[in-house]
Short mmCIF file of C-alpha atoms in Angstrom, two decimals:
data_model
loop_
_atom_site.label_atom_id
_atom_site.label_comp_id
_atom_site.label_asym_id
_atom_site.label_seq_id
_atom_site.Cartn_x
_atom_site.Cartn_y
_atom_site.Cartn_z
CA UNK A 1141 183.74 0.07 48.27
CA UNK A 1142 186.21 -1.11 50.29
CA UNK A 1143 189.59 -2.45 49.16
CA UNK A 1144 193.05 -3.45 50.32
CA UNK A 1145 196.44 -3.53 48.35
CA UNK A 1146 199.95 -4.96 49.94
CA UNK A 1147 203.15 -3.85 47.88
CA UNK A 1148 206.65 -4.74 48.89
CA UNK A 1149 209.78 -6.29 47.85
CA UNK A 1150 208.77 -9.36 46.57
CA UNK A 1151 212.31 -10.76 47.08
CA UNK A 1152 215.02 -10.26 49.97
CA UNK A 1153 217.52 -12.29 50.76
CA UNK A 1154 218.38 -13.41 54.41
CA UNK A 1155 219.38 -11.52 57.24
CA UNK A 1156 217.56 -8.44 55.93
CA UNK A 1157 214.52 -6.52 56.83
CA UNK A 1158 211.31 -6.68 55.13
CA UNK A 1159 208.81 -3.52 55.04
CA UNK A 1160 205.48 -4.59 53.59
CA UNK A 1161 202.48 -1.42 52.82
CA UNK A 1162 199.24 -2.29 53.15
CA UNK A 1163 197.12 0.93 51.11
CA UNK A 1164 193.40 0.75 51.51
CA UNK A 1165 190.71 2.70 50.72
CA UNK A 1166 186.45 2.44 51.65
CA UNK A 1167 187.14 3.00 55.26
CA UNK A 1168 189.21 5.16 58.36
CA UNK A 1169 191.91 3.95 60.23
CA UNK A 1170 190.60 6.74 62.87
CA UNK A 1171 187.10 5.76 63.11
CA UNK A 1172 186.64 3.68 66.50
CA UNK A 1173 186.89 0.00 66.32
CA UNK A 1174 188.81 0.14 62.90
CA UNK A 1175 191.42 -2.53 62.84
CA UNK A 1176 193.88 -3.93 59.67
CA UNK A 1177 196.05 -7.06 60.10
CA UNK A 1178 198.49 -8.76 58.56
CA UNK A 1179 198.70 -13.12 57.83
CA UNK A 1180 201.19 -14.63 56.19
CA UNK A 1181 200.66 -17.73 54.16
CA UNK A 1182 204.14 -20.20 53.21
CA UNK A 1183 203.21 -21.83 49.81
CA UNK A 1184 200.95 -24.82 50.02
CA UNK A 1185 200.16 -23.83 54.05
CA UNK A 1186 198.00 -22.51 56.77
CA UNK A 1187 197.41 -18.83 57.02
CA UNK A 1188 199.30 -17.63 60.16
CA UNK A 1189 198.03 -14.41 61.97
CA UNK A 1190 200.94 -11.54 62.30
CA UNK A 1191 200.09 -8.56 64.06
CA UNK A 1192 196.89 -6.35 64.20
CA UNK A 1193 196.75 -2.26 64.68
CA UNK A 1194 193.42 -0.25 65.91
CA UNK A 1195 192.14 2.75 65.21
CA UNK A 1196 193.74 4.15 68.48
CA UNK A 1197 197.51 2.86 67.93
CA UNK A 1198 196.76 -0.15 70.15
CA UNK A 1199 198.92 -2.87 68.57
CA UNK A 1200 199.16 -6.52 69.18
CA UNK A 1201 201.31 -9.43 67.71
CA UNK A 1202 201.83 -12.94 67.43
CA UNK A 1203 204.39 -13.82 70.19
CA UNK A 1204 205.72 -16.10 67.88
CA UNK A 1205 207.22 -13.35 66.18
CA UNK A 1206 207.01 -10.30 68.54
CA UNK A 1207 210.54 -9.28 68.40
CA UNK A 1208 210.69 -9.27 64.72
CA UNK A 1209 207.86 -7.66 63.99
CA UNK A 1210 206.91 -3.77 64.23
CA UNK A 1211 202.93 -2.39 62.72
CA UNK A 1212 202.14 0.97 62.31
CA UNK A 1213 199.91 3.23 60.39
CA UNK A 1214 199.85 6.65 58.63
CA UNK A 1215 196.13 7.60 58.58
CA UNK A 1216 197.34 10.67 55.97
CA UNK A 1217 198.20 8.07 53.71
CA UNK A 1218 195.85 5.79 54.49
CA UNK A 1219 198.38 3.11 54.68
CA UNK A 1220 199.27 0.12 57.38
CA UNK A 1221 203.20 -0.43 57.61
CA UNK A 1222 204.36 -4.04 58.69
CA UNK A 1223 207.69 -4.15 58.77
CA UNK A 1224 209.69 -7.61 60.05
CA UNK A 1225 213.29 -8.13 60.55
CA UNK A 1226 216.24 -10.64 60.32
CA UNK A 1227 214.11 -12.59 57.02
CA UNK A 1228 214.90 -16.66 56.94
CA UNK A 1229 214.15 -18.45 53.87
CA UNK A 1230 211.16 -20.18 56.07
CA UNK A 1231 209.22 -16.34 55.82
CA UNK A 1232 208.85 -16.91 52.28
CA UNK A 1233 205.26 -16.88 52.13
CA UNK A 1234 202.08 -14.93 50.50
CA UNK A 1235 201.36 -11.92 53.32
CA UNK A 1236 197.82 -10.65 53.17
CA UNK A 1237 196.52 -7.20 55.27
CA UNK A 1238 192.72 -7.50 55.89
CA UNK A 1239 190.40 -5.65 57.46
CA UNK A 1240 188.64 -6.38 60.79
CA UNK A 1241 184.89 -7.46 60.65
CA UNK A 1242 182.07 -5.29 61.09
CA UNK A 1243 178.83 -6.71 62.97
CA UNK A 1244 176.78 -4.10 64.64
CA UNK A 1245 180.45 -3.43 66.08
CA UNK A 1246 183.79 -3.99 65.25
CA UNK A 1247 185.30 -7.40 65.77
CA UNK A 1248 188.70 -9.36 64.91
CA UNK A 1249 187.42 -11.60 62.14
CA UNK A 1250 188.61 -10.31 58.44
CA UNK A 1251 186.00 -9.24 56.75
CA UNK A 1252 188.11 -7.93 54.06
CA UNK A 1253 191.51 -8.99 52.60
CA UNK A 1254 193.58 -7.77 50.10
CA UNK A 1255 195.14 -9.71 46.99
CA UNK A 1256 198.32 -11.02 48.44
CA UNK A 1257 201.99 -10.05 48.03
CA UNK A 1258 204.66 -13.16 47.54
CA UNK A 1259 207.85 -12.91 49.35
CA UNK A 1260 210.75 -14.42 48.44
CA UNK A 1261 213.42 -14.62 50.72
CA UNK A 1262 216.83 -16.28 49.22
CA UNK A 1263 220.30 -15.10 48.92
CA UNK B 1049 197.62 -19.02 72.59
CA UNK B 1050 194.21 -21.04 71.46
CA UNK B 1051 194.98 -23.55 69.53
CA UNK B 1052 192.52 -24.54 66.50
CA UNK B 1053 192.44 -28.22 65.10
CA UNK B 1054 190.68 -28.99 62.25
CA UNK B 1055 189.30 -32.26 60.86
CA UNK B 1056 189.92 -34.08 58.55
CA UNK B 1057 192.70 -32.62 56.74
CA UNK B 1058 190.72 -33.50 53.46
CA UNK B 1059 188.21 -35.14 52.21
CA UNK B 1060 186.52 -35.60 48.50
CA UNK B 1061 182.78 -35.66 48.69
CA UNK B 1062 180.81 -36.47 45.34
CA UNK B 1063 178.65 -33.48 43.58
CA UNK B 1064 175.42 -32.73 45.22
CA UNK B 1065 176.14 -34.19 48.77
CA UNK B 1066 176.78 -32.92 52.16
CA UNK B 1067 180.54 -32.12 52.64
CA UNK B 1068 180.73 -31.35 56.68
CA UNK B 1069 184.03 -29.87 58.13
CA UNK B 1070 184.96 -29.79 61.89
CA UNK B 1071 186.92 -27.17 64.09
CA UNK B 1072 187.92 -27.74 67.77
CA UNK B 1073 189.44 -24.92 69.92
CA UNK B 1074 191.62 -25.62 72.73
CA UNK B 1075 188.99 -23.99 75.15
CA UNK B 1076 186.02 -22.08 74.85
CA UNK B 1077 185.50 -19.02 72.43
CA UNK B 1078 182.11 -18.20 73.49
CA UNK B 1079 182.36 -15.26 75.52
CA UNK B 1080 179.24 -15.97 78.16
CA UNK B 1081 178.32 -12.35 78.18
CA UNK B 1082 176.87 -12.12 75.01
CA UNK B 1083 176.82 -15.59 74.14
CA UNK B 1084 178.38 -15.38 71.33
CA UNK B 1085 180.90 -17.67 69.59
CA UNK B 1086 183.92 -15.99 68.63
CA UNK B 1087 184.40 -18.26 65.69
CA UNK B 1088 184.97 -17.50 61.64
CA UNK B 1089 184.71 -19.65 58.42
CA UNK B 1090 186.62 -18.93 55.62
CA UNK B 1091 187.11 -20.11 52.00
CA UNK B 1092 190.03 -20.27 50.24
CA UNK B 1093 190.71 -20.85 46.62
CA UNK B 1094 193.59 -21.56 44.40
CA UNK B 1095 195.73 -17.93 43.78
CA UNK B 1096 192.55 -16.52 46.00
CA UNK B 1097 192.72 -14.57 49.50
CA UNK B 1098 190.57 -16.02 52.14
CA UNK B 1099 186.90 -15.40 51.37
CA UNK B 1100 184.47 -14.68 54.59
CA UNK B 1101 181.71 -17.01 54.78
CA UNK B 1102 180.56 -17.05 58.25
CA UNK B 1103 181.15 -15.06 61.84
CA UNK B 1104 179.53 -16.00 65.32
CA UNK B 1105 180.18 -19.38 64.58
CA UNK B 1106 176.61 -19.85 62.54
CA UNK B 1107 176.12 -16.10 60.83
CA UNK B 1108 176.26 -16.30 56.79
CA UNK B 1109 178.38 -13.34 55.67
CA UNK B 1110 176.02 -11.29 53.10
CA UNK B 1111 176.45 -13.16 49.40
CA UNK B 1112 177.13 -16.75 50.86
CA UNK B 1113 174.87 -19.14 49.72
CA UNK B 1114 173.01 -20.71 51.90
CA UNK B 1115 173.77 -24.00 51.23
CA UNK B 1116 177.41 -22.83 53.66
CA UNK B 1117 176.26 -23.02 57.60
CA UNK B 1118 177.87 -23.15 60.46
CA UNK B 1119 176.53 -24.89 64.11
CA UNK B 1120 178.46 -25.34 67.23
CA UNK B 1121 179.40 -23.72 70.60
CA UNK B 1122 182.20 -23.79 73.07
CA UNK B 1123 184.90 -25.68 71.69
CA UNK B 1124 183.28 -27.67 68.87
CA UNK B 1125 182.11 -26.33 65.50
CA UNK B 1126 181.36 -27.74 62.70
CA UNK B 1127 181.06 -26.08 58.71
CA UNK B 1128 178.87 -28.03 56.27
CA UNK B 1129 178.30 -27.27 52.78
CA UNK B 1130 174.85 -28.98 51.51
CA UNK B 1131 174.45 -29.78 47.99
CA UNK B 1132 178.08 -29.53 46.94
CA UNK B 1133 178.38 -27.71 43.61
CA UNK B 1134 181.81 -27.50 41.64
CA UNK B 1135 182.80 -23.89 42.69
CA UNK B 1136 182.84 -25.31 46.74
CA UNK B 1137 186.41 -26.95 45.61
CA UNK B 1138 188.66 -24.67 48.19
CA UNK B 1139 190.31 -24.89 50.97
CA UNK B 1140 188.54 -24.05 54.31
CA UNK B 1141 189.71 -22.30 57.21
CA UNK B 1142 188.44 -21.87 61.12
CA UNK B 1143 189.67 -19.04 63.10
CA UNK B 1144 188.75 -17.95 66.65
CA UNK B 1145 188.81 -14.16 67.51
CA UNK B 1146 188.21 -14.44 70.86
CA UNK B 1147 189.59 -12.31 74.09
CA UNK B 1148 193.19 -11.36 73.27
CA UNK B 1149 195.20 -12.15 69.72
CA UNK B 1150 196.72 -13.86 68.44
CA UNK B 1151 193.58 -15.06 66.81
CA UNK B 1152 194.55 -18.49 65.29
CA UNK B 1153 193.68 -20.37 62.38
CA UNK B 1154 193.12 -23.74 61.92
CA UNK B 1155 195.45 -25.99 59.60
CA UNK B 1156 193.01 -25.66 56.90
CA UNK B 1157 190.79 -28.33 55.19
CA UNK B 1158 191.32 -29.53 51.54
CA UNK B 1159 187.66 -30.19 49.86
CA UNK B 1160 187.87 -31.97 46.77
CA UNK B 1161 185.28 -33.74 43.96
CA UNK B 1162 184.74 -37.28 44.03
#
């Protein structure tokens, strides 16, 4: 069975950095074609695609938010890190990690999401 | 980036009818060697995460009734939902995954109960 858990602050206040943990079990982040992502979702909103790490460290972002934003993964812990700097009241949102789609080969759909973590960010 | 438009931005269909839900990409997602349309449904409901319903544009994920299909190719799909039962109420999302991230989704579509 395959699941997916985010855990975090769930409030920061402006100006600071946010590290989000994505922990997931039913699958290898070392097995090739593996990929977890990260969207973010502002209350009452579309879901906005972050960032997305493979199985072989290849990372990719949205250039929206490139320079803020840093993924990486600990395959020990099973765990995806997302971690996204300089917060603005305007990040407050839901962020979700997900897992990409499998179809006789792996592909960037989400097949797999986890509950949600709210952020707040305020002073 | 590909940009995904949805249409409309709501609607309310009465219970038992054909709700139908459209998604248009700012250029093609099908990738013309495998002809395959890079192109996901997904259902949202209140305090929910996205749900999967359907991949390669027309493909039901496994557990999705089949009342949910997708149809379309290039740079125009469409979702419908035939026989609308209570539990469809959600929100519904189109995203590409096609060539290089980031792999958009549209603004979302409100379905509601006449």
């Amino acid at each position: 069975q395959i699941t997916l858990k985010e855990s975090g602050p769930t409030l920061v206040k402006p100006t600071q950095t946010l590290t989000l943990t994505c922990t997931f079990s039913g699958f290898s982040l070392t097995s090739s074609g593996v990929g977890v992502g990260w969207i973010r979702q502002p209350p009452g909103k579309a879901l906005e695609w972050l960032a997305l790490i493979y199985w072989d460290d290849d990372k990719r972002y949205s250039p929206s938010l490139k320079s803020r934003l840093t993924i990486t993964k600990d395959t020990s812990k099973n765990q995806v890190v997302l971690t996204m700097t300089n917060m603005d009241p305007v990040d407050t949102a839901t962020y979700y990690c997900a897992l990409r789609g499998y179809s006789s080969g792996w592909y960037s759909y989400f097949q797999h999401w986890g509950q949600g973590t709210l952020v707040t960010v305020s002073s | 980036d590909i940009v995904m438009t949805q249409s409309p931005d709501s609607l309310a269909v009465s219970l038992g009818e054909k709700a139908t839900i459209n998604c248009k990409s700012s250029q093609s997602v099908l990738y013309s060697s495998n002809n395959k349309n890079y192109l996901a449904w997904y259902q949202q409901k209140p305090g929910q995460p996205p749900k999967l319903l359907i991949y390669w544009a027309s493909t039901r994920e496994s557990g999705v009734p089949d009342r949910f299909s997708g149809s379309g190719s290039g740079t125009d799909f469409t979702l419908t939902i035939n026989s609308l039962q209570a539990e469809d109420v959600a929100v519904y999302y189109c995203q590409h995954y096609y060539s290089t991230p980031p792999y958009t989704f549209g603004q979302g579509t409100k379905l509601e109960i006449k």
